[in-house]
C-alpha positions as a printed Julia matrix, in Angstrom:
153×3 Matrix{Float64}:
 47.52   80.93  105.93
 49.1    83.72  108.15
 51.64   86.43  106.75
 54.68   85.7   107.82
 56.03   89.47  107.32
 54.67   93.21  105.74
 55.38   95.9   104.36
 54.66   99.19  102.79
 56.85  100.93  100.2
 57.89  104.46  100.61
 56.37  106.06   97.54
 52.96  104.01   98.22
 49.31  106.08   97.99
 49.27  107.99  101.66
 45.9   105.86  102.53
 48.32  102.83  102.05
 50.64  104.27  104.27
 48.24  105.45  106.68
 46.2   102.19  106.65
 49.21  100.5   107.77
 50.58  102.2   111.22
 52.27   99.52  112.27
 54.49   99.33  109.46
 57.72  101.46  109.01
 57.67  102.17  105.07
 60.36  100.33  103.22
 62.35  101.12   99.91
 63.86  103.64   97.92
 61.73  106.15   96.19
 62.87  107.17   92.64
 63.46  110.61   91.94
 64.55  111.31   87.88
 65.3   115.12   89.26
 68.23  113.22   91.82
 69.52  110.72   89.08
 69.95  113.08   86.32
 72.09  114.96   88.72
 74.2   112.0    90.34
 77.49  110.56   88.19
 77.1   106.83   87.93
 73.34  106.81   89.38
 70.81  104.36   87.26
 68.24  105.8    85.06
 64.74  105.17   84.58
 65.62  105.16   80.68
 67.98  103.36   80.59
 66.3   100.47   82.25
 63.08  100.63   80.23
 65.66  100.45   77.14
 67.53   97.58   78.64
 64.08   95.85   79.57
 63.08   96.68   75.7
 66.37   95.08   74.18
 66.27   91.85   76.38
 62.35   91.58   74.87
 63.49   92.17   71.02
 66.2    89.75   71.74
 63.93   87.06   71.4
 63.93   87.42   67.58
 66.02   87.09   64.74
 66.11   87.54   60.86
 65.0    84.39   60.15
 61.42   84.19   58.52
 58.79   83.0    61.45
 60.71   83.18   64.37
 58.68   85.19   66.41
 55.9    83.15   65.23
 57.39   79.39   66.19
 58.36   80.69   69.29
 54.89   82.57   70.49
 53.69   79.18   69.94
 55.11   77.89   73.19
 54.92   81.14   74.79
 52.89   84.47   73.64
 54.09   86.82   75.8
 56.67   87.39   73.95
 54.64   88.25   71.09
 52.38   90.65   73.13
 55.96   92.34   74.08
 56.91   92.97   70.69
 54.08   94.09   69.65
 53.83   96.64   72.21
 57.04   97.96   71.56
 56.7    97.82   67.99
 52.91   98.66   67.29
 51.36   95.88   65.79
 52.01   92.12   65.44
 52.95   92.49   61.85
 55.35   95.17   62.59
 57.14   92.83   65.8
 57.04   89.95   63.2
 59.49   91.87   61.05
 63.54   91.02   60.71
 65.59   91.9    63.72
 67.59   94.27   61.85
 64.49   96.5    60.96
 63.22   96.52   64.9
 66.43   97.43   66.13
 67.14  100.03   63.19
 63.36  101.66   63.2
 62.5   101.5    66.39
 65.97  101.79   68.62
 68.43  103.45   65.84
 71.0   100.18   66.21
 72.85   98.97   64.09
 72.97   95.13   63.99
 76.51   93.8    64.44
 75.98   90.39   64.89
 73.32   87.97   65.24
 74.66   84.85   67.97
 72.64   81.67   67.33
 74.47   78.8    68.6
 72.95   75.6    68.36
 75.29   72.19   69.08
 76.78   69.66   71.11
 80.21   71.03   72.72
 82.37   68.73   74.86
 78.85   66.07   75.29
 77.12   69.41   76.53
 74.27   71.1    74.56
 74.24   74.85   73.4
 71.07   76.32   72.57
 72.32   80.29   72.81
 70.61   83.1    70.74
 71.33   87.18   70.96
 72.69   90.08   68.99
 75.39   92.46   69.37
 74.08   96.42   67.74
 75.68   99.6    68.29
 74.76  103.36   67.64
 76.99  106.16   68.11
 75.77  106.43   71.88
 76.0   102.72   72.87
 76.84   98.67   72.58
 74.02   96.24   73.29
 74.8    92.66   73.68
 71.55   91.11   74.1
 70.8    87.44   75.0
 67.3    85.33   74.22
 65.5    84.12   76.98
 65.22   80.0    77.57
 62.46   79.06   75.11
 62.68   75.23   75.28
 64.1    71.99   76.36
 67.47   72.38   74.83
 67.89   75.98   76.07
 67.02   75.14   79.53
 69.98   71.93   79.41
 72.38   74.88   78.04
 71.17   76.52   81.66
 71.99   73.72   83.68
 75.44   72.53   81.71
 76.85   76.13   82.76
């Protein structure tokens, strides 16, 4: 099947680049040097940290939760365990993971599970603070009754 369209990033590998003269390079390059500098600019940090918080999310303090839900889907085990160390350490009570490994301080734990007005609500997440920052995390869909929360909205 034919490409319909190419292209080349800006910060690719210069044989990339040069294997490609046809192609006007595309995209912006990220420089940490430029956004430490720039008021308002977006981070590198901060996004890993966001990206980090969205994957801890997935968990609770209930006994086995990570566990029931790598069942359906491991990745989300393998991301817990990489930001935690070990699957024993990622299996461990929300409120440790967010106090060891991002200094938060859990606030409250969301897990909403009902019927409200004939629609279902399947919604899980935290709220944590530090003296830096608020997180208000949400879990990703991880089954049926999540995804009809999706499509009620």
């Amino acid at each position: 099947m034919p490409r319909k369209s190419e292209f080349v990033l800006k910060d690719s590998p210069p044989d990339v680049i040069a294997a490609s003269p046809n192609i006007t390079p595309k995209g912006r390059a990220y420089d940490r040097d430029i956004s430490m500098k720039q008021t308002g600019s977006v981070k590198i940090d901060e996004i890993l940290l966001g990206t980090k918080l969205a994957c801890v999310s997935i968990t609770d303090d209930k006994q086995d939760t990570l566990a029931n839900i790598s069942k359906s889907n491991p990745w989300h085990e393998v991301a817990l365990t990489t930001i935690c160390g070990s699957v024993k350490k990622a299996r461990r009570p929300l409120t440790h993971i967010l106090d060891v490994h991002f200094g938060l301080t859990l606030d409250h734990h969301v897990d909403v599970n009902k019927l409200v007005r004939l629609h279902a609500v399947d919604t899980q997440g935290f709220i944590a603070h530090n003296d830096d920052i608020i997180v208000v995390s949400f879990r990703s869909s991880t089954n049926a009754l999540d995804w009809m929360t999706n499509f009620s909205i």
